[in-house]
mmCIF file of C-alpha atoms and ligand atoms in Angstrom:
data_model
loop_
_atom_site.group_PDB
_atom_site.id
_atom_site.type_symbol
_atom_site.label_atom_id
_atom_site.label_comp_id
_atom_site.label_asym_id
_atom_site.label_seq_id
_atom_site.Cartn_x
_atom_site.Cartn_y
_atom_site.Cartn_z
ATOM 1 C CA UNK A 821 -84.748 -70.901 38.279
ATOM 2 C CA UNK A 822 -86.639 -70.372 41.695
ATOM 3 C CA UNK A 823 -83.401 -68.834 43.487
ATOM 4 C CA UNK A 824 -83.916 -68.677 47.217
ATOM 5 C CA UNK A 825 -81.184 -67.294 48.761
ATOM 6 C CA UNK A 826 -79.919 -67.565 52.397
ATOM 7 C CA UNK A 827 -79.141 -65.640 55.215
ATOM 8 C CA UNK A 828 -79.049 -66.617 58.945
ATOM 9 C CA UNK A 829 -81.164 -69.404 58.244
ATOM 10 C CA UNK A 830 -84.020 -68.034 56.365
ATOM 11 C CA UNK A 831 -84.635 -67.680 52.463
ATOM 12 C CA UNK A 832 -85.173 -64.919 50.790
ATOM 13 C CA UNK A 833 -86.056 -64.209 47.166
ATOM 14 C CA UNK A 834 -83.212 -62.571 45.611
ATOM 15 C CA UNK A 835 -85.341 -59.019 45.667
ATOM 16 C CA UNK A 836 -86.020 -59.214 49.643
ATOM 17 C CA UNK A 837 -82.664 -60.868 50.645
ATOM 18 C CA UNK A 838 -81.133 -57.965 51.824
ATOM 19 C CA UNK A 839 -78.421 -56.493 54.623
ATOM 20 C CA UNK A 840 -77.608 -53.646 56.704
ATOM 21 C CA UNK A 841 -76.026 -50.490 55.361
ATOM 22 C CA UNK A 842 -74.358 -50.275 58.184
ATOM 23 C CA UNK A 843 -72.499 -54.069 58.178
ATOM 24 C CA UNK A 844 -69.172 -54.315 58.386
ATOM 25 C CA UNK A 845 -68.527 -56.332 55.085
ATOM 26 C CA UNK A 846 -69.907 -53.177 53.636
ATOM 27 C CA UNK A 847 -68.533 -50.700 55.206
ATOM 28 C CA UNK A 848 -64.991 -52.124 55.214
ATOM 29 C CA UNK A 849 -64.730 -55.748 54.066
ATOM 30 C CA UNK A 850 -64.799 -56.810 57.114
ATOM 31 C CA UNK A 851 -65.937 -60.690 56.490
ATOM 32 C CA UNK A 852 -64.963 -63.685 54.825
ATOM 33 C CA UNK A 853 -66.298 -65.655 52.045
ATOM 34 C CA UNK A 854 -66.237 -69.348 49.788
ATOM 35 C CA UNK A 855 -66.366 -70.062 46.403
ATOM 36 C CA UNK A 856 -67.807 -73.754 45.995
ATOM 37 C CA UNK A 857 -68.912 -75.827 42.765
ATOM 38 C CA UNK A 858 -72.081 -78.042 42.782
ATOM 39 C CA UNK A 859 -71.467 -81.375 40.226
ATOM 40 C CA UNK A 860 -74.337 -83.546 39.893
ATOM 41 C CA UNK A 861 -76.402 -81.825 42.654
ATOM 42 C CA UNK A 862 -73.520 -82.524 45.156
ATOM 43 C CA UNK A 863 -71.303 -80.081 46.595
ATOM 44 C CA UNK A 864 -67.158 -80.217 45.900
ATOM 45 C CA UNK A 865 -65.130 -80.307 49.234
ATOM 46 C CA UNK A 866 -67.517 -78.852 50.968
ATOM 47 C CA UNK A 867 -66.042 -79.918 54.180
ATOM 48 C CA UNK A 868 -62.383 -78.495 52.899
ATOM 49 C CA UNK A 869 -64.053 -75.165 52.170
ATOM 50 C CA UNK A 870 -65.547 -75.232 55.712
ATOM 51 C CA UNK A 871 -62.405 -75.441 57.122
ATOM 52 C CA UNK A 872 -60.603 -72.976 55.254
ATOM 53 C CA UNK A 873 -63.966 -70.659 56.084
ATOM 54 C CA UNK A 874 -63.436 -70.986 59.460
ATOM 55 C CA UNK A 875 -59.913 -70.514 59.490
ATOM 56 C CA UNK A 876 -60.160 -67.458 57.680
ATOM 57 C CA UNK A 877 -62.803 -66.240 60.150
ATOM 58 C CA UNK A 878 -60.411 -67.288 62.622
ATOM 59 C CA UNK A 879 -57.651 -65.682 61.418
ATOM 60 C CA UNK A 880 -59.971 -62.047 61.182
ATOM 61 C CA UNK A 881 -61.304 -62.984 65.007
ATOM 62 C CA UNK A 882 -64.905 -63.333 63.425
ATOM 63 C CA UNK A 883 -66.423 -66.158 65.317
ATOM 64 C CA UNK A 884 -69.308 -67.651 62.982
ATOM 65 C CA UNK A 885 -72.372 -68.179 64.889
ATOM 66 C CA UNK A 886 -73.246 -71.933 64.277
ATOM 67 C CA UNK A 887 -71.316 -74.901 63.986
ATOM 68 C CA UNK A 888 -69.588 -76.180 60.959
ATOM 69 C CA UNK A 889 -72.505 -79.176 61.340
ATOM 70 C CA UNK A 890 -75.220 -77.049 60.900
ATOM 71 C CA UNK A 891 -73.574 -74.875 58.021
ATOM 72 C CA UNK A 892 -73.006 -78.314 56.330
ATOM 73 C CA UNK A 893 -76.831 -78.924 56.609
ATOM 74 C CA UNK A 894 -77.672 -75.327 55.683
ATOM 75 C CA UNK A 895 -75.906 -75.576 52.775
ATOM 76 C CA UNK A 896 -77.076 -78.906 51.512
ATOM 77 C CA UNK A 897 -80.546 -77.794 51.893
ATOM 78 C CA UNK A 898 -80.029 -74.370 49.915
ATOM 79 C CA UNK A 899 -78.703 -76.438 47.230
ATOM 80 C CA UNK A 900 -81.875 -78.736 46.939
ATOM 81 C CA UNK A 901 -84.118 -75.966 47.677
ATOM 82 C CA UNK A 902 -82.677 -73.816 44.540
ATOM 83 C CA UNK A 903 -82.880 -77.188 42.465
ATOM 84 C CA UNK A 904 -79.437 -77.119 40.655
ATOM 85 C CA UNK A 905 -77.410 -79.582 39.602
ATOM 86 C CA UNK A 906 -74.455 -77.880 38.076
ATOM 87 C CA UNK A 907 -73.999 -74.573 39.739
ATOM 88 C CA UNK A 908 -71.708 -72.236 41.780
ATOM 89 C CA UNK A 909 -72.565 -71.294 45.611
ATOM 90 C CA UNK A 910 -71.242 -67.815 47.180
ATOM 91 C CA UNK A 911 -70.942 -68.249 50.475
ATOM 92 C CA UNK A 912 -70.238 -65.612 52.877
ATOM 93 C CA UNK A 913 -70.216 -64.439 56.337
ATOM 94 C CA UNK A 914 -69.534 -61.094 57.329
ATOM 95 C CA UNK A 915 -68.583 -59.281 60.749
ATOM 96 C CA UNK A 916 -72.327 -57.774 60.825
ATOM 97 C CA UNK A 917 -74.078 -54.685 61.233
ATOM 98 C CA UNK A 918 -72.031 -51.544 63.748
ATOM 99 C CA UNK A 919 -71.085 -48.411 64.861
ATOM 100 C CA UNK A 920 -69.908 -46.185 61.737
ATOM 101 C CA UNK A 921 -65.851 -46.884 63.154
ATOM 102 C CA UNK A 922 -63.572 -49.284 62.932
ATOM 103 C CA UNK A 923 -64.046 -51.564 66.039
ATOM 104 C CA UNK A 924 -65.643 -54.854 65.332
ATOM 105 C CA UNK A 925 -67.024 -55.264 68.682
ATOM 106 C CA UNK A 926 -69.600 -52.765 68.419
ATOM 107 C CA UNK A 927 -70.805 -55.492 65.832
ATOM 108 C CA UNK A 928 -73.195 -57.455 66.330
ATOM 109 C CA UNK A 929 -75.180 -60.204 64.627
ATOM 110 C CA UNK A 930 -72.821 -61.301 61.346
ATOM 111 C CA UNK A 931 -74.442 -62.144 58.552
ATOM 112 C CA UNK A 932 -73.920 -65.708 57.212
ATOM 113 C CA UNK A 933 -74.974 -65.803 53.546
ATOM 114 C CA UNK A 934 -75.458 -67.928 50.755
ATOM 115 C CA UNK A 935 -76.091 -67.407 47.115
ATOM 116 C CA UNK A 936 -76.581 -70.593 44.855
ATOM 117 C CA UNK A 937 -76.482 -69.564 41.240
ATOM 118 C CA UNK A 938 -75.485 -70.667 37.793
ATOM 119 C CA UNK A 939 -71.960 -70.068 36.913
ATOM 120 C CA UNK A 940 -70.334 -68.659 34.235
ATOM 121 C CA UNK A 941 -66.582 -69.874 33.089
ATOM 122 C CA UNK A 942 -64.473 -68.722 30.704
ATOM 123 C CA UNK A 943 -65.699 -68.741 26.952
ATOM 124 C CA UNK A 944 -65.280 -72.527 25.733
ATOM 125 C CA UNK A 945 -62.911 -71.749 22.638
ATOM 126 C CA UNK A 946 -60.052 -70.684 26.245
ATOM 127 C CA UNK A 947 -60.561 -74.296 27.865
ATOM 128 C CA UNK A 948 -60.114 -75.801 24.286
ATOM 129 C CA UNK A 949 -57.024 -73.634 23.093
ATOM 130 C CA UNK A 950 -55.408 -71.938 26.408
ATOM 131 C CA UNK A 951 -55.601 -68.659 27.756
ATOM 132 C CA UNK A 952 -52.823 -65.375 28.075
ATOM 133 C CA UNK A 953 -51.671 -64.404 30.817
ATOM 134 C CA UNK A 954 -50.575 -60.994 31.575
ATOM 135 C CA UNK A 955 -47.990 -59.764 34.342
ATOM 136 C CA UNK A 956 -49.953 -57.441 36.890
ATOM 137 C CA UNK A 957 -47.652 -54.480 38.465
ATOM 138 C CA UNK A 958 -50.011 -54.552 41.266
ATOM 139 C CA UNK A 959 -48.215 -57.447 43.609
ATOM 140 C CA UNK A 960 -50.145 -59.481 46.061
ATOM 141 C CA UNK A 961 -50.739 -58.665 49.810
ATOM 142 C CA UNK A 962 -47.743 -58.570 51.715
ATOM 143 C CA UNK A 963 -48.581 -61.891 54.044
ATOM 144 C CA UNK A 964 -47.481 -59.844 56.658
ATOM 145 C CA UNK A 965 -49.715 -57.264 56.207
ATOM 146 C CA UNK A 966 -52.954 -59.221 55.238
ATOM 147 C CA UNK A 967 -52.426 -62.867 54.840
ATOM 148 C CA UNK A 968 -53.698 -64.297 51.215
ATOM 149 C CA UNK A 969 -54.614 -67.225 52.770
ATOM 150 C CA UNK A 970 -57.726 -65.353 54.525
ATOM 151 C CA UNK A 971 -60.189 -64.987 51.932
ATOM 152 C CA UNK A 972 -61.977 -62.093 53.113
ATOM 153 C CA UNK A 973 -63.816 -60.093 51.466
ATOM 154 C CA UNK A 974 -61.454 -57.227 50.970
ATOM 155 C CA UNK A 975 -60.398 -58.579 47.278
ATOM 156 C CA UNK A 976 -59.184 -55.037 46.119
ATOM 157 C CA UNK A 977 -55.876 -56.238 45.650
ATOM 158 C CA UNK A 978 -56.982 -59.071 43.292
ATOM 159 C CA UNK A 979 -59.377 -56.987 41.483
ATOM 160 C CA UNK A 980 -57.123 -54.068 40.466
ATOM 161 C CA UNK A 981 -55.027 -56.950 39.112
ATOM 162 C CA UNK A 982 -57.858 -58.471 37.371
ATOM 163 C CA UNK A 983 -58.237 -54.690 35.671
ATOM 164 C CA UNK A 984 -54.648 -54.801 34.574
ATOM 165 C CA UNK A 985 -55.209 -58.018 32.840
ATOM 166 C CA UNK A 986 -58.467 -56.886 31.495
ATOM 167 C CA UNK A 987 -56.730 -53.543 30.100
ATOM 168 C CA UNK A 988 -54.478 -56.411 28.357
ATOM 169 C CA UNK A 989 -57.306 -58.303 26.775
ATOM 170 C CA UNK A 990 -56.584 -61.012 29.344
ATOM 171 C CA UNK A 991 -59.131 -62.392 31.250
ATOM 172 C CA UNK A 992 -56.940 -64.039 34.162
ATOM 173 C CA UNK A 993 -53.107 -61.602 34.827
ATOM 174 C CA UNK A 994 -50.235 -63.434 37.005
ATOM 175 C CA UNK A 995 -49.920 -61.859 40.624
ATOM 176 C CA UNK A 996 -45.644 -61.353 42.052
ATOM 177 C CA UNK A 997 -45.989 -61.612 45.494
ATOM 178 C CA UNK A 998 -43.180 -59.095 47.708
ATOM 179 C CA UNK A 999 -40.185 -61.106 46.803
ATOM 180 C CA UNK A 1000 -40.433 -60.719 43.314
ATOM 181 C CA UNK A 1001 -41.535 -64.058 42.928
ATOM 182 C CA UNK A 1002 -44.692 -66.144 41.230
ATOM 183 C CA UNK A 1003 -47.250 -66.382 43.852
ATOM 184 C CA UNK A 1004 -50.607 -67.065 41.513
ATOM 185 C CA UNK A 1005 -53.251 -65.629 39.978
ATOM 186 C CA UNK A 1006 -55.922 -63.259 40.814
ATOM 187 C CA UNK A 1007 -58.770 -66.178 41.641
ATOM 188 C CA UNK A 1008 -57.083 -68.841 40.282
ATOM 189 C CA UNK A 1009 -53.588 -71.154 40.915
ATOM 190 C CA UNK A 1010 -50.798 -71.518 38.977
ATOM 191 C CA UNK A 1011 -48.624 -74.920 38.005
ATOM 192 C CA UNK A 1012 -46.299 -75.242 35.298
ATOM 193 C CA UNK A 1013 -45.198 -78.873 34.052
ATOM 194 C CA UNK A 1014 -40.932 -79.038 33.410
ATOM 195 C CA UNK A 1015 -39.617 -82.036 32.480
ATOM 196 C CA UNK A 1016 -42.208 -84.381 33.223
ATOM 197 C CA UNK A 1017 -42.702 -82.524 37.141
ATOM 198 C CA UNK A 1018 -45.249 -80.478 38.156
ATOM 199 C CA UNK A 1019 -44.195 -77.753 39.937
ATOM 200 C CA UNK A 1020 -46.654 -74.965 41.756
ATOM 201 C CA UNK A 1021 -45.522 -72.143 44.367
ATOM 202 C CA UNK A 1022 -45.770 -73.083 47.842
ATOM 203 C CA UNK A 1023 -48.185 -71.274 50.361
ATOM 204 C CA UNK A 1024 -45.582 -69.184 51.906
ATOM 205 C CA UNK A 1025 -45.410 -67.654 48.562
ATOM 206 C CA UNK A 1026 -48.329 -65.522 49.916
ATOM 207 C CA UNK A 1027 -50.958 -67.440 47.895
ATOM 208 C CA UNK A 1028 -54.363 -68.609 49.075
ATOM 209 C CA UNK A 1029 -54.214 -72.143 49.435
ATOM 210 C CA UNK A 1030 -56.642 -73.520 46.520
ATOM 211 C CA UNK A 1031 -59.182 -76.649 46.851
ATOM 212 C CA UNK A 1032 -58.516 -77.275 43.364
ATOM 213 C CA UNK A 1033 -54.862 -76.726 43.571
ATOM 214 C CA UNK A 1034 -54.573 -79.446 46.385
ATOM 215 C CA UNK A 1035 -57.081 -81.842 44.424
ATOM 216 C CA UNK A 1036 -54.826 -81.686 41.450
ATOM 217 C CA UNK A 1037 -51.514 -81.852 43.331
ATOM 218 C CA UNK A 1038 -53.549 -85.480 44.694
ATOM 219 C CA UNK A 1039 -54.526 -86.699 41.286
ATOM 220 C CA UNK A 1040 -51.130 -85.917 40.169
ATOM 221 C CA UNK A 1041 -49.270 -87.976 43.094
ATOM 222 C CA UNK A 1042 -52.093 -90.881 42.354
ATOM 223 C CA UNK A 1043 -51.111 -91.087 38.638
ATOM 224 C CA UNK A 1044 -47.011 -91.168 39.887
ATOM 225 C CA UNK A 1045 -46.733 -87.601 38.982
ATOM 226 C CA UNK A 1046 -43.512 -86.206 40.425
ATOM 227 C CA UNK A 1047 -44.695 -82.640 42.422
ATOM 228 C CA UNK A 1048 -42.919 -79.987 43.459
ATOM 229 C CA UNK A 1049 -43.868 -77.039 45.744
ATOM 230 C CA UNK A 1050 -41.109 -74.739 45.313
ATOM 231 C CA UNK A 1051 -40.733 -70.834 44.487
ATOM 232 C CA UNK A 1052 -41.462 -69.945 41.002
ATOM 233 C CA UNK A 1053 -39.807 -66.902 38.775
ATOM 234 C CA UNK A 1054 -41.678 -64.963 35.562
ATOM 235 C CA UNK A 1055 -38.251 -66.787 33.575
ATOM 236 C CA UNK A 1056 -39.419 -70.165 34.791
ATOM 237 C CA UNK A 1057 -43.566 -69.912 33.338
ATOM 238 C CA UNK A 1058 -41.767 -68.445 29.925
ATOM 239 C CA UNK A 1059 -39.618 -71.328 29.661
ATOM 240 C CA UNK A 1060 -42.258 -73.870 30.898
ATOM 241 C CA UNK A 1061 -42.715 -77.207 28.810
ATOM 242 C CA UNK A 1062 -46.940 -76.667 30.326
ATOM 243 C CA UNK A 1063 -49.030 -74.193 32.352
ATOM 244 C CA UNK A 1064 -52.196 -74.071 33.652
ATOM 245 C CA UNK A 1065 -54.095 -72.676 36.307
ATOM 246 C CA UNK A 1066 -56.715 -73.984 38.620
ATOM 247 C CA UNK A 1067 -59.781 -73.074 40.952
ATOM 248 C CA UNK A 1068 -63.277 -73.421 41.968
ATOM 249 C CA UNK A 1069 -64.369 -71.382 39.242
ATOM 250 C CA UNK A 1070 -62.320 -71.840 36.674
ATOM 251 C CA UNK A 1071 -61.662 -75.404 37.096
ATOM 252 C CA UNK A 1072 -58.590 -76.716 35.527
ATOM 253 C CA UNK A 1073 -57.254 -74.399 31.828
ATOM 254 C CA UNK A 1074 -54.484 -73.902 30.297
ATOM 255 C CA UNK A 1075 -52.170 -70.599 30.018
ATOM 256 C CA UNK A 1076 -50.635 -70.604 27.202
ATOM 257 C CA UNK A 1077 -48.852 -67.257 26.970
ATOM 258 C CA UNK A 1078 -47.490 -64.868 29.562
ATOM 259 C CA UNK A 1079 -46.185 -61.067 28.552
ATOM 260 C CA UNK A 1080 -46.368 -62.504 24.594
ATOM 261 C CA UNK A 1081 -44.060 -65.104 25.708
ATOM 262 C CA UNK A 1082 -45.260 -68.545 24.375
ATOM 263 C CA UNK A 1083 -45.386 -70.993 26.727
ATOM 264 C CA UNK A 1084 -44.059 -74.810 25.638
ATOM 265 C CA UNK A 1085 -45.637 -75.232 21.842
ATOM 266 C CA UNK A 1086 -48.801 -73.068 22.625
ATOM 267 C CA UNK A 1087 -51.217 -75.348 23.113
ATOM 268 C CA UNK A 1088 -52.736 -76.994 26.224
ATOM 269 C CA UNK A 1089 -50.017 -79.793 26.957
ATOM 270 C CA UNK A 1090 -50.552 -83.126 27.556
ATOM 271 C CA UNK A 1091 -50.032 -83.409 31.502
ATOM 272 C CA UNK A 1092 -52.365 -80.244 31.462
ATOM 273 C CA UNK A 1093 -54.994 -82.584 29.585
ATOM 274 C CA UNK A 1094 -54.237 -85.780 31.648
ATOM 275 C CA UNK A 1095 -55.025 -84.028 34.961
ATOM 276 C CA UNK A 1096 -57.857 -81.997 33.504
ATOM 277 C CA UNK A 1097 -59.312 -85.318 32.647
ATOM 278 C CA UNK A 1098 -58.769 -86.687 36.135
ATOM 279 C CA UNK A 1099 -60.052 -83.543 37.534
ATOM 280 C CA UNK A 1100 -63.495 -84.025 35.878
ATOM 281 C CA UNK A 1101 -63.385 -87.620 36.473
ATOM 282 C CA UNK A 1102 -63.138 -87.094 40.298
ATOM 283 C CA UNK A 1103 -65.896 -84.191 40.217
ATOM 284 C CA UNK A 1104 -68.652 -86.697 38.594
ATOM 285 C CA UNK A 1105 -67.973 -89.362 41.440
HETATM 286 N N1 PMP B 1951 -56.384 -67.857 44.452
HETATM 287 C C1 PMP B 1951 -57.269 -66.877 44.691
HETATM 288 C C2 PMP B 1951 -56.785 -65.506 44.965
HETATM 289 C C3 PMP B 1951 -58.647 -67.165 44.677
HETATM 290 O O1 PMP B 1951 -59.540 -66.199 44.932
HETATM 291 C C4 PMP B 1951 -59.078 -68.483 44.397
HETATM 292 C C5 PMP B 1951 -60.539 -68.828 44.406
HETATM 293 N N2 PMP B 1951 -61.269 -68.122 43.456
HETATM 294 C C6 PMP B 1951 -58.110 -69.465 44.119
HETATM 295 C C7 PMP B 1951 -56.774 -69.112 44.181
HETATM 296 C C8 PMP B 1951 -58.502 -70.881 43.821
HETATM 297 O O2 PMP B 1951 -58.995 -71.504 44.993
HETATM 298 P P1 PMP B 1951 -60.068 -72.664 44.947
HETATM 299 O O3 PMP B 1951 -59.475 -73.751 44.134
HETATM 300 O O4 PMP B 1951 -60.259 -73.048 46.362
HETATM 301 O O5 PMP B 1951 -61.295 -72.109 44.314
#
């Protein structure tokens, strides 16, 4: 693979594409970023992960520098420049290169980046059996503090998680969120299926608010799926009939265990499967 990667319009091998030490996104996290899936040389959403780009930029008072036209062009072209049809695209914009403090208006010039590149998911044998899930002690952001809906590119919180569920021999761990509630996992969404409804936390439970998860929540309202967004407890995933979780990435698997707890029969249910096989379905149109 040829991989030219952008930035501010120009394409770079991946030696020579390079940024400032001193940029923000560096020096603090200071930026945002997307996480975007390319199916049969087409992008997924990319208009929904656009939006929720520039509403995270927004919501950080980081004005991107073109319009949402022109990055839809941009990244269209990166994608048939780097020639793949089933692939993964970072995308990210950060505040851009400053002063050595804090204030983001000594920045100038953000950096709008992306990174087309094959993706790796989960080892096959955890789509085909389920995965275990782990309870992390670190909790998500406080939404008041630093909303999860921004996906910046401060993802400490997630990745200490991620460590904790690693430690565990887990590859994904289940993130509480300040109430003591389920709010989802640390780059992935969580559902569980009780009888017959499919039930996933609701955005004010301090959760970023997935592509994926809203693409399944359609597919399961088109197939007369009852849904549910309402707050979740630990008790309620251990005494689920299903679980699964869902994202870019990831796509749509099944948890299977959480904290040794075996969740329905311990295997992927069937509503898991049914919208799994939906999910692909609507990717390959
Ligand atoms: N939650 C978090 C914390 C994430 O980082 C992600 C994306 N990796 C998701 C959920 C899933 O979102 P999406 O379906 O848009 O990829």
């Amino acid at each position: 693979m040829n991989q030219q990667i952008y930035i501010n319009g120009e394409y770079f091998s991946k030696e020579n594409a390079k940024i400032s030490v001193y940029d923000h996104g560096l020096l603090y996290g200071d930026g945002v970023f997307e996480g975007l899936r390319i199916y049969g040389g087409k992008v997924f959403r990319l208009r929904e992960h656009l939006i929720r780009l520039w509403e995270s930029a927004s919501s950080i008072g980081l004005q991107i520098p073109i319009t949402i036209e022109q990055l839809t062009k941009d990244t269209n072209d990166c994608v048939a420049r780097n020639e793949i049809d089933e692939g993964y695209i970072r995308m990210v914009v950060t505040r851009g290169s400053g002063a050595l403090g804090l204030d983001p208006h000594r920045c100038s010039n953000p950096q709008i980046i992306i990174i087309v590149d094959r993706i790796t998911l989960y080892p096959a044998e955890l789509y085909e059996n389920g995965l275990d899930l782990v309870t992390a002690a670190t909790i998500r952001n406080h939404p008041a503090a630093l909303s999860p809906r921004i996906k910046s590119l401060n993802y400490l919180n997630n990745i200490m998680a991620k460590v904790e569920g690693l430690k565990a021999g887990c590859v994904e761990a289940l993130m509480m969120n300040h109430k003591g509630e389920v709010a989802e996992c640390t780059g992935d969404n969580i559902f569980i299926v009780k009888h017959g409804k499919l039930i996933t936390p609701p955005i004010d439970a301090g959760i970023l608010e997935g592509i994926t998860r809203n693409a399944v929540l359609e597919l399961a309202r088109e197939a007369g799926i009852e849904t549910v967004e309402a707050p979740l407890t630990r008790h309620d995933i251990y005494t689920a009939d299903e679980c699964f979780l869902t994202g870019s990435a990831a796509e749509v698997i099944a948890a299977v265990k959480l904290d040794d707890r075996v969740i329905g029969n311990g295997k992927p249910g069937p509503m898991t499967n049914q919208l799994n096989e939906a999910f692909r379905k609507l990717v390959r149109k």
